[in-house]
Amino acid sequence: MAEEGDVVSKTFRALVERADRKFARVRDFPSYGRAQGQHYFQKVFKAYMRLWKYQQEHRTELVKAGLNRWEIGEIAGRIGQLYFGQYTRTSEARFLVEAYVFYEAILKRRYFEGCKVKDLGVRFKELRFYARFLLVSLILNRTQTVKVVVEKLKALVDDCNANFRETNFKEWKLVVQEIVRFMNADTTFTIASARPFRYSAIFDCHPSSVQYVARFHAKKVLKFRDAILMSYHRNEVKFAELTLDAYRMLQCLEWESSGSFYPKHLAETKENGVVVDYSGTSGLIDMKLVADMTDPTLPPNPRKAILYRPSVTHLIAV
């Protein structure tokens, strides 16, 4: 049994190293351009798909061999990061939803919380996870999730300041200030009844015109396929490199998906035998790179490149 557990652990570590090497190749790819390096993304997705499946099938043996919960969270976070990267390159909402699924699962299963690891590296991984989850939640208009994650980020920054006094967390304090300022400026956080910016085929056009719109697109009369959103103003309200005006324009150029777009997940059986029904986005985490999650009732979203104070060469490259 010990030898079997050792083999499982070594295989898992080898899969992690392989996936990390592939991830390093695509991490710095620009989030614009048509299908740039797409074959690399396919390879890295397959590597993480294999890794994720392996850790699910051998979770008991890996935990006995010393696998930490934060390591599972890091893998899930990488997958969420890949999905979000695909969203920024393609503007396909299914990738944004999948990124949210993985990030929300990390939060609700507390992969980083409660581990009591006095490891600065692990704490930085958790900080980066919260920042990425905030960006995904903002774009999806998950207002309540944003508020929850902001409070957790604030608490974590305070905890890091208290336990790692020799390290300067000024950068992360600025991140907290940015998101708070963003929330205060955006009316969707202050007005409960504020309408989303995304165009809704249900609310924004009469039902009788839906067939006409479909015929209009089928005949290729006119299609809005690409957009460049940029900003040059100083001291703008922003989070990361997403300014408030670009955030609003981004959503104005997307369709609001129908309810049928979000599939229900099956219940997951935990190791202790307790069955928990995750029927929403917190469901059984499963990679769906090839799954058909597109909404057949809506045209595709136009591709969007978001640039923050770009140089001339940067703008030309887009």
mmCIF file of C-alpha atoms in Angstrom:
data_model
loop_
_atom_site.group_PDB
_atom_site.id
_atom_site.type_symbol
_atom_site.label_atom_id
_atom_site.label_comp_id
_atom_site.label_asym_id
_atom_site.label_seq_id
_atom_site.Cartn_x
_atom_site.Cartn_y
_atom_site.Cartn_z
ATOM 1 C CA MET A 1 0.000 0.000 0.000
ATOM 2 C CA ALA A 2 2.860 2.369 0.840
ATOM 3 C CA GLU A 3 4.474 1.698 -2.523
ATOM 4 C CA GLU A 4 1.162 2.295 -4.311
ATOM 5 C CA GLY A 5 0.711 5.605 -2.491
ATOM 6 C CA ASP A 6 4.242 6.614 -3.423
ATOM 7 C CA VAL A 7 3.568 5.881 -7.097
ATOM 8 C CA VAL A 8 0.356 7.935 -6.992
ATOM 9 C CA SER A 9 2.161 10.850 -5.346
ATOM 10 C CA LYS A 10 5.043 10.800 -7.840
ATOM 11 C CA THR A 11 2.645 10.586 -10.788
ATOM 12 C CA PHE A 12 0.666 13.534 -9.418
ATOM 13 C CA ARG A 13 3.792 15.667 -8.957
ATOM 14 C CA ALA A 14 4.923 14.830 -12.484
ATOM 15 C CA LEU A 15 1.527 15.897 -13.855
ATOM 16 C CA VAL A 16 1.730 19.141 -11.877
ATOM 17 C CA GLU A 17 5.192 19.944 -13.253
ATOM 18 C CA ARG A 18 4.097 19.163 -16.800
ATOM 19 C CA ALA A 19 0.985 21.329 -16.519
ATOM 20 C CA ASP A 20 2.991 24.183 -14.950
ATOM 21 C CA ARG A 21 5.502 24.152 -17.800
ATOM 22 C CA LYS A 22 2.727 24.357 -20.367
ATOM 23 C CA PHE A 23 0.990 27.080 -18.363
ATOM 24 C CA ALA A 24 4.178 29.177 -18.334
ATOM 25 C CA ARG A 25 4.137 29.204 -22.158
ATOM 26 C CA VAL A 26 0.707 30.815 -22.394
ATOM 27 C CA ARG A 27 0.616 32.947 -19.235
ATOM 28 C CA ASP A 28 2.162 36.018 -20.877
ATOM 29 C CA PHE A 29 0.330 35.773 -24.202
ATOM 30 C CA PRO A 30 -1.460 39.065 -24.980
ATOM 31 C CA SER A 31 -5.214 39.026 -24.469
ATOM 32 C CA TYR A 32 -5.886 40.238 -27.990
ATOM 33 C CA GLY A 33 -5.355 38.973 -31.522
ATOM 34 C CA ARG A 34 -7.166 36.271 -33.417
ATOM 35 C CA ALA A 35 -6.414 32.708 -32.315
ATOM 36 C CA GLN A 36 -2.857 33.618 -31.354
ATOM 37 C CA GLY A 37 -1.155 30.539 -29.923
ATOM 38 C CA GLN A 38 -4.451 28.672 -29.794
ATOM 39 C CA HIS A 39 -2.736 25.295 -30.173
ATOM 40 C CA TYR A 40 -0.729 26.004 -27.001
ATOM 41 C CA PHE A 41 -3.931 26.727 -25.096
ATOM 42 C CA GLN A 42 -5.435 23.448 -26.232
ATOM 43 C CA LYS A 43 -2.379 21.620 -24.926
ATOM 44 C CA VAL A 44 -2.346 23.351 -21.556
ATOM 45 C CA PHE A 45 -6.077 22.742 -21.091
ATOM 46 C CA LYS A 46 -5.565 19.040 -21.793
ATOM 47 C CA ALA A 47 -2.680 18.928 -19.303
ATOM 48 C CA TYR A 48 -4.795 20.469 -16.552
ATOM 49 C CA MET A 49 -7.786 18.348 -17.471
ATOM 50 C CA ARG A 50 -5.669 15.235 -16.972
ATOM 51 C CA LEU A 51 -4.207 16.605 -13.715
ATOM 52 C CA TRP A 52 -7.614 17.586 -12.321
ATOM 53 C CA LYS A 53 -9.129 14.220 -13.155
ATOM 54 C CA TYR A 54 -6.178 12.393 -11.588
ATOM 55 C CA GLN A 55 -6.399 14.261 -8.283
ATOM 56 C CA GLN A 56 -10.151 13.614 -8.153
ATOM 57 C CA GLU A 57 -9.678 9.873 -8.697
ATOM 58 C CA HIS A 58 -6.799 9.560 -6.197
ATOM 59 C CA ARG A 59 -7.715 12.209 -3.620
ATOM 60 C CA THR A 60 -7.585 9.803 -0.642
ATOM 61 C CA GLU A 61 -4.106 8.505 -1.479
ATOM 62 C CA LEU A 62 -2.799 11.991 -2.189
ATOM 63 C CA VAL A 63 -4.098 13.397 1.097
ATOM 64 C CA LYS A 64 -2.412 10.539 2.971
ATOM 65 C CA ALA A 65 0.790 11.360 1.098
ATOM 66 C CA GLY A 66 0.633 14.955 2.352
ATOM 67 C CA LEU A 67 -1.341 16.847 -0.279
ATOM 68 C CA ASN A 68 -2.453 20.226 1.104
ATOM 69 C CA ARG A 69 -5.853 21.747 0.395
ATOM 70 C CA TRP A 70 -4.232 24.943 -0.841
ATOM 71 C CA GLU A 71 -2.482 22.879 -3.536
ATOM 72 C CA ILE A 72 -5.882 21.762 -4.847
ATOM 73 C CA GLY A 73 -6.999 25.380 -4.716
ATOM 74 C CA GLU A 74 -3.953 26.460 -6.694
ATOM 75 C CA ILE A 75 -4.707 23.935 -9.452
ATOM 76 C CA ALA A 76 -8.359 25.033 -9.587
ATOM 77 C CA GLY A 77 -7.195 28.656 -9.657
ATOM 78 C CA ARG A 78 -4.918 27.977 -12.611
ATOM 79 C CA ILE A 79 -7.812 26.391 -14.499
ATOM 80 C CA GLY A 80 -10.022 29.391 -13.700
ATOM 81 C CA GLN A 81 -7.239 31.680 -14.907
ATOM 82 C CA LEU A 82 -7.034 29.744 -18.192
ATOM 83 C CA TYR A 83 -10.783 29.974 -18.733
ATOM 84 C CA PHE A 84 -10.763 33.719 -18.056
ATOM 85 C CA GLY A 85 -7.850 34.152 -20.463
ATOM 86 C CA GLN A 86 -9.887 32.416 -23.140
ATOM 87 C CA TYR A 87 -12.807 34.745 -22.413
ATOM 88 C CA THR A 88 -10.632 37.836 -22.882
ATOM 89 C CA ARG A 89 -9.405 36.480 -26.222
ATOM 90 C CA THR A 90 -12.720 35.255 -27.607
ATOM 91 C CA SER A 91 -15.429 37.118 -25.613
ATOM 92 C CA GLU A 92 -17.311 33.807 -25.383
ATOM 93 C CA ALA A 93 -19.415 33.936 -22.226
ATOM 94 C CA ARG A 94 -19.096 30.187 -21.576
ATOM 95 C CA PHE A 95 -15.418 30.652 -20.682
ATOM 96 C CA LEU A 96 -16.264 33.452 -18.252
ATOM 97 C CA VAL A 97 -18.910 31.279 -16.580
ATOM 98 C CA GLU A 98 -16.480 28.361 -16.252
ATOM 99 C CA ALA A 99 -13.871 30.640 -14.663
ATOM 100 C CA TYR A 100 -16.490 31.704 -12.130
ATOM 101 C CA VAL A 101 -17.396 28.057 -11.414
ATOM 102 C CA PHE A 102 -13.826 27.200 -10.432
ATOM 103 C CA TYR A 103 -13.195 30.392 -8.460
ATOM 104 C CA GLU A 104 -16.454 30.113 -6.556
ATOM 105 C CA ALA A 105 -15.699 26.494 -5.680
ATOM 106 C CA ILE A 106 -12.292 27.526 -4.285
ATOM 107 C CA LEU A 107 -14.010 30.110 -2.100
ATOM 108 C CA LYS A 108 -16.863 27.930 -0.851
ATOM 109 C CA ARG A 109 -14.673 24.879 -0.210
ATOM 110 C CA ARG A 110 -12.128 27.055 1.584
ATOM 111 C CA TYR A 111 -9.123 25.563 -0.156
ATOM 112 C CA PHE A 112 -6.947 28.436 1.064
ATOM 113 C CA GLU A 113 -8.732 29.386 4.273
ATOM 114 C CA GLY A 114 -8.191 27.590 7.548
ATOM 115 C CA CYS A 115 -4.955 25.901 6.540
ATOM 116 C CA LYS A 116 -3.022 27.943 9.121
ATOM 117 C CA VAL A 117 0.070 27.899 6.951
ATOM 118 C CA LYS A 118 2.593 30.524 7.980
ATOM 119 C CA ASP A 119 3.976 30.508 4.475
ATOM 120 C CA LEU A 120 4.232 33.860 2.745
ATOM 121 C CA GLY A 121 4.143 32.193 -0.663
ATOM 122 C CA VAL A 122 0.788 30.551 0.101
ATOM 123 C CA ARG A 123 -0.623 33.838 1.362
ATOM 124 C CA PHE A 124 0.370 35.564 -1.884
ATOM 125 C CA LYS A 125 -1.354 32.799 -3.850
ATOM 126 C CA GLU A 126 -4.523 33.472 -1.856
ATOM 127 C CA LEU A 127 -4.255 37.233 -2.414
ATOM 128 C CA ARG A 128 -3.913 36.748 -6.161
ATOM 129 C CA PHE A 129 -6.859 34.346 -6.147
ATOM 130 C CA TYR A 130 -9.123 36.952 -4.522
ATOM 131 C CA ALA A 131 -8.012 39.638 -7.000
ATOM 132 C CA ARG A 132 -8.737 37.396 -10.010
ATOM 133 C CA PHE A 133 -12.058 36.250 -8.592
ATOM 134 C CA LEU A 134 -13.086 39.878 -8.059
ATOM 135 C CA LEU A 135 -12.428 40.698 -11.714
ATOM 136 C CA VAL A 136 -14.471 37.731 -12.954
ATOM 137 C CA SER A 137 -17.316 38.498 -10.543
ATOM 138 C CA LEU A 138 -17.353 42.154 -11.593
ATOM 139 C CA ILE A 139 -17.716 41.330 -15.273
ATOM 140 C CA LEU A 140 -20.466 38.793 -14.510
ATOM 141 C CA ASN A 141 -22.273 41.362 -12.330
ATOM 142 C CA ARG A 142 -22.255 39.046 -9.308
ATOM 143 C CA THR A 143 -22.650 41.973 -6.930
ATOM 144 C CA GLN A 144 -23.096 39.970 -3.725
ATOM 145 C CA THR A 145 -20.081 37.797 -4.519
ATOM 146 C CA VAL A 146 -17.966 40.903 -5.084
ATOM 147 C CA LYS A 147 -18.960 42.279 -1.682
ATOM 148 C CA VAL A 148 -18.131 38.980 0.042
ATOM 149 C CA VAL A 149 -14.753 38.633 -1.657
ATOM 150 C CA VAL A 150 -13.829 42.261 -0.919
ATOM 151 C CA GLU A 151 -14.374 41.671 2.795
ATOM 152 C CA LYS A 152 -12.263 38.513 2.665
ATOM 153 C CA LEU A 153 -9.513 40.336 0.792
ATOM 154 C CA LYS A 154 -9.508 43.140 3.378
ATOM 155 C CA ALA A 155 -9.262 40.619 6.219
ATOM 156 C CA LEU A 156 -6.460 38.728 4.500
ATOM 157 C CA VAL A 157 -4.409 41.878 3.870
ATOM 158 C CA ASP A 158 -4.795 42.842 7.542
ATOM 159 C CA ASP A 159 -3.797 39.333 8.616
ATOM 160 C CA CYS A 160 -0.730 39.410 6.365
ATOM 161 C CA ASN A 161 0.313 42.781 7.782
ATOM 162 C CA ALA A 162 0.040 41.392 11.302
ATOM 163 C CA ASN A 163 1.885 38.108 10.672
ATOM 164 C CA PHE A 164 4.501 39.169 8.112
ATOM 165 C CA ARG A 165 5.669 42.533 9.419
ATOM 166 C CA GLU A 166 8.924 42.358 7.465
ATOM 167 C CA THR A 167 6.990 42.320 4.163
ATOM 168 C CA ASN A 168 5.431 45.393 2.588
ATOM 169 C CA PHE A 169 1.817 44.846 1.512
ATOM 170 C CA LYS A 170 1.283 48.400 0.261
ATOM 171 C CA GLU A 171 0.478 47.096 -3.232
ATOM 172 C CA TRP A 172 -2.352 44.952 -1.880
ATOM 173 C CA LYS A 173 -3.707 47.813 0.202
ATOM 174 C CA LEU A 174 -3.973 49.775 -3.044
ATOM 175 C CA VAL A 175 -5.855 46.850 -4.622
ATOM 176 C CA VAL A 176 -8.387 46.999 -1.790
ATOM 177 C CA GLN A 177 -8.719 50.777 -2.187
ATOM 178 C CA GLU A 178 -9.227 50.374 -5.950
ATOM 179 C CA ILE A 179 -12.058 47.861 -5.663
ATOM 180 C CA VAL A 180 -13.798 49.834 -2.901
ATOM 181 C CA ARG A 181 -13.604 53.010 -4.981
ATOM 182 C CA PHE A 182 -14.879 51.090 -8.007
ATOM 183 C CA MET A 183 -17.853 49.733 -6.052
ATOM 184 C CA ASN A 184 -18.723 53.167 -4.705
ATOM 185 C CA ALA A 185 -18.641 54.698 -8.184
ATOM 186 C CA ASP A 186 -20.593 51.972 -9.963
ATOM 187 C CA THR A 187 -24.349 52.373 -9.552
ATOM 188 C CA THR A 188 -25.027 48.626 -9.759
ATOM 189 C CA PHE A 189 -23.506 48.317 -6.286
ATOM 190 C CA THR A 190 -25.447 51.221 -4.769
ATOM 191 C CA ILE A 191 -28.819 50.915 -6.530
ATOM 192 C CA ALA A 192 -30.404 47.516 -6.073
ATOM 193 C CA SER A 193 -32.811 47.987 -8.962
ATOM 194 C CA ALA A 194 -30.164 49.153 -11.439
ATOM 195 C CA ARG A 195 -30.529 47.428 -14.781
ATOM 196 C CA PRO A 196 -27.556 45.442 -16.162
ATOM 197 C CA PHE A 197 -25.742 46.951 -19.134
ATOM 198 C CA ARG A 198 -25.805 43.773 -21.199
ATOM 199 C CA TYR A 199 -28.307 43.673 -24.048
ATOM 200 C CA SER A 200 -31.136 41.281 -23.272
ATOM 201 C CA ALA A 201 -33.131 39.742 -26.105
ATOM 202 C CA ILE A 202 -35.926 39.158 -23.595
ATOM 203 C CA PHE A 203 -36.265 42.700 -22.239
ATOM 204 C CA ASP A 204 -34.806 44.911 -24.967
ATOM 205 C CA CYS A 205 -36.793 43.801 -27.995
ATOM 206 C CA HIS A 206 -40.355 42.732 -28.610
ATOM 207 C CA PRO A 207 -40.754 38.925 -28.822
ATOM 208 C CA SER A 208 -42.148 39.249 -32.345
ATOM 209 C CA SER A 209 -38.888 40.780 -33.560
ATOM 210 C CA VAL A 210 -36.655 37.879 -32.469
ATOM 211 C CA GLN A 211 -37.170 35.960 -35.719
ATOM 212 C CA TYR A 212 -36.448 39.092 -37.720
ATOM 213 C CA VAL A 213 -33.175 39.649 -35.838
ATOM 214 C CA ALA A 214 -32.183 36.031 -36.520
ATOM 215 C CA ARG A 215 -32.854 36.470 -40.259
ATOM 216 C CA PHE A 216 -30.932 39.735 -40.218
ATOM 217 C CA HIS A 217 -27.835 37.987 -38.874
ATOM 218 C CA ALA A 218 -28.282 34.950 -41.120
ATOM 219 C CA LYS A 219 -28.154 37.178 -44.225
ATOM 220 C CA LYS A 220 -24.932 38.772 -42.981
ATOM 221 C CA VAL A 221 -26.320 42.249 -43.609
ATOM 222 C CA LEU A 222 -24.142 43.772 -40.912
ATOM 223 C CA LYS A 223 -22.168 42.244 -38.063
ATOM 224 C CA PHE A 224 -20.259 43.941 -35.270
ATOM 225 C CA ARG A 225 -17.319 41.585 -34.786
ATOM 226 C CA ASP A 226 -14.451 43.509 -33.129
ATOM 227 C CA ALA A 227 -14.014 46.382 -30.699
ATOM 228 C CA ILE A 228 -11.079 48.108 -29.019
ATOM 229 C CA LEU A 229 -11.807 49.690 -25.647
ATOM 230 C CA MET A 230 -9.122 51.957 -24.256
ATOM 231 C CA SER A 231 -8.582 54.815 -21.878
ATOM 232 C CA TYR A 232 -5.920 57.491 -21.435
ATOM 233 C CA HIS A 233 -7.234 59.620 -18.580
ATOM 234 C CA ARG A 234 -5.233 59.869 -15.382
ATOM 235 C CA ASN A 235 -6.584 58.922 -11.965
ATOM 236 C CA GLU A 236 -9.542 57.051 -13.401
ATOM 237 C CA VAL A 237 -11.777 54.821 -11.336
ATOM 238 C CA LYS A 238 -10.475 51.374 -12.160
ATOM 239 C CA PHE A 239 -9.754 47.900 -10.841
ATOM 240 C CA ALA A 240 -6.557 46.301 -12.118
ATOM 241 C CA GLU A 241 -6.469 47.618 -15.717
ATOM 242 C CA LEU A 242 -10.242 47.668 -16.125
ATOM 243 C CA THR A 243 -11.500 51.252 -15.929
ATOM 244 C CA LEU A 244 -15.093 52.015 -15.041
ATOM 245 C CA ASP A 245 -15.933 53.310 -18.519
ATOM 246 C CA ALA A 246 -14.319 50.292 -20.230
ATOM 247 C CA TYR A 247 -16.177 48.002 -17.805
ATOM 248 C CA ARG A 248 -19.515 49.515 -18.806
ATOM 249 C CA MET A 249 -18.718 49.497 -22.522
ATOM 250 C CA LEU A 250 -17.561 45.897 -22.275
ATOM 251 C CA GLN A 251 -20.971 44.815 -21.024
ATOM 252 C CA CYS A 252 -22.866 47.004 -23.491
ATOM 253 C CA LEU A 253 -21.208 44.955 -26.248
ATOM 254 C CA GLU A 254 -22.386 41.602 -24.900
ATOM 255 C CA TRP A 255 -25.631 39.657 -24.870
ATOM 256 C CA GLU A 256 -27.327 38.686 -21.641
ATOM 257 C CA SER A 257 -27.485 34.889 -21.759
ATOM 258 C CA SER A 258 -30.780 33.159 -21.129
ATOM 259 C CA GLY A 259 -31.391 30.922 -18.129
ATOM 260 C CA SER A 260 -30.975 27.797 -20.228
ATOM 261 C CA PHE A 261 -27.347 28.777 -20.797
ATOM 262 C CA TYR A 262 -26.340 27.772 -17.283
ATOM 263 C CA PRO A 263 -26.537 23.975 -16.880
ATOM 264 C CA LYS A 264 -27.264 22.397 -13.510
ATOM 265 C CA HIS A 265 -24.504 20.267 -12.033
ATOM 266 C CA LEU A 266 -24.966 16.897 -10.412
ATOM 267 C CA ALA A 267 -24.589 16.267 -6.714
ATOM 268 C CA GLU A 268 -21.102 15.473 -5.443
ATOM 269 C CA THR A 269 -20.415 12.728 -2.912
ATOM 270 C CA LYS A 270 -17.826 13.699 -0.341
ATOM 271 C CA GLU A 271 -15.245 11.279 1.020
ATOM 272 C CA ASN A 272 -17.052 10.901 4.337
ATOM 273 C CA GLY A 273 -20.176 9.703 2.564
ATOM 274 C CA VAL A 274 -22.187 12.891 2.988
ATOM 275 C CA VAL A 275 -23.892 13.944 -0.220
ATOM 276 C CA VAL A 276 -24.080 17.675 -0.854
ATOM 277 C CA ASP A 277 -26.235 18.992 -3.674
ATOM 278 C CA TYR A 278 -24.382 21.674 -5.611
ATOM 279 C CA SER A 279 -27.039 22.481 -8.194
ATOM 280 C CA GLY A 280 -25.806 25.986 -8.961
ATOM 281 C CA THR A 281 -22.440 27.233 -10.134
ATOM 282 C CA SER A 282 -20.882 25.736 -7.008
ATOM 283 C CA GLY A 283 -21.463 22.262 -8.356
ATOM 284 C CA LEU A 284 -19.134 19.424 -9.121
ATOM 285 C CA ILE A 285 -16.128 21.109 -10.680
ATOM 286 C CA ASP A 286 -15.732 19.728 -14.164
ATOM 287 C CA MET A 287 -13.746 21.073 -17.079
ATOM 288 C CA LYS A 288 -15.893 21.770 -20.130
ATOM 289 C CA LEU A 289 -13.497 23.159 -22.708
ATOM 290 C CA VAL A 290 -15.172 21.218 -25.513
ATOM 291 C CA ALA A 291 -18.693 21.264 -24.084
ATOM 292 C CA ASP A 292 -21.351 23.010 -26.128
ATOM 293 C CA MET A 293 -22.342 25.782 -23.720
ATOM 294 C CA THR A 294 -23.139 28.413 -26.328
ATOM 295 C CA ASP A 295 -26.577 29.987 -26.284
ATOM 296 C CA PRO A 296 -28.154 29.060 -29.650
ATOM 297 C CA THR A 297 -30.748 31.827 -29.338
ATOM 298 C CA LEU A 298 -28.174 34.632 -29.436
ATOM 299 C CA PRO A 299 -25.555 35.877 -31.919
ATOM 300 C CA PRO A 300 -21.906 35.615 -30.773
ATOM 301 C CA ASN A 301 -20.397 38.461 -28.767
ATOM 302 C CA PRO A 302 -17.954 40.688 -30.664
ATOM 303 C CA ARG A 303 -14.293 40.248 -29.757
ATOM 304 C CA LYS A 304 -13.074 42.996 -27.450
ATOM 305 C CA ALA A 305 -9.565 44.160 -26.644
ATOM 306 C CA ILE A 306 -9.328 46.242 -23.457
ATOM 307 C CA LEU A 307 -6.249 48.467 -23.324
ATOM 308 C CA TYR A 308 -5.211 50.694 -20.430
ATOM 309 C CA ARG A 309 -3.084 53.648 -21.528
ATOM 310 C CA PRO A 310 -1.561 51.759 -24.492
ATOM 311 C CA SER A 311 1.494 52.883 -26.412
ATOM 312 C CA VAL A 312 1.281 53.491 -30.158
ATOM 313 C CA THR A 313 3.052 50.187 -30.927
ATOM 314 C CA HIS A 314 0.705 48.383 -28.534
ATOM 315 C CA LEU A 315 -2.324 49.874 -30.260
ATOM 316 C CA ILE A 316 -1.026 48.986 -33.728
ATOM 317 C CA ALA A 317 -0.369 45.402 -32.602
ATOM 318 C CA VAL A 318 -4.035 44.991 -31.701
#
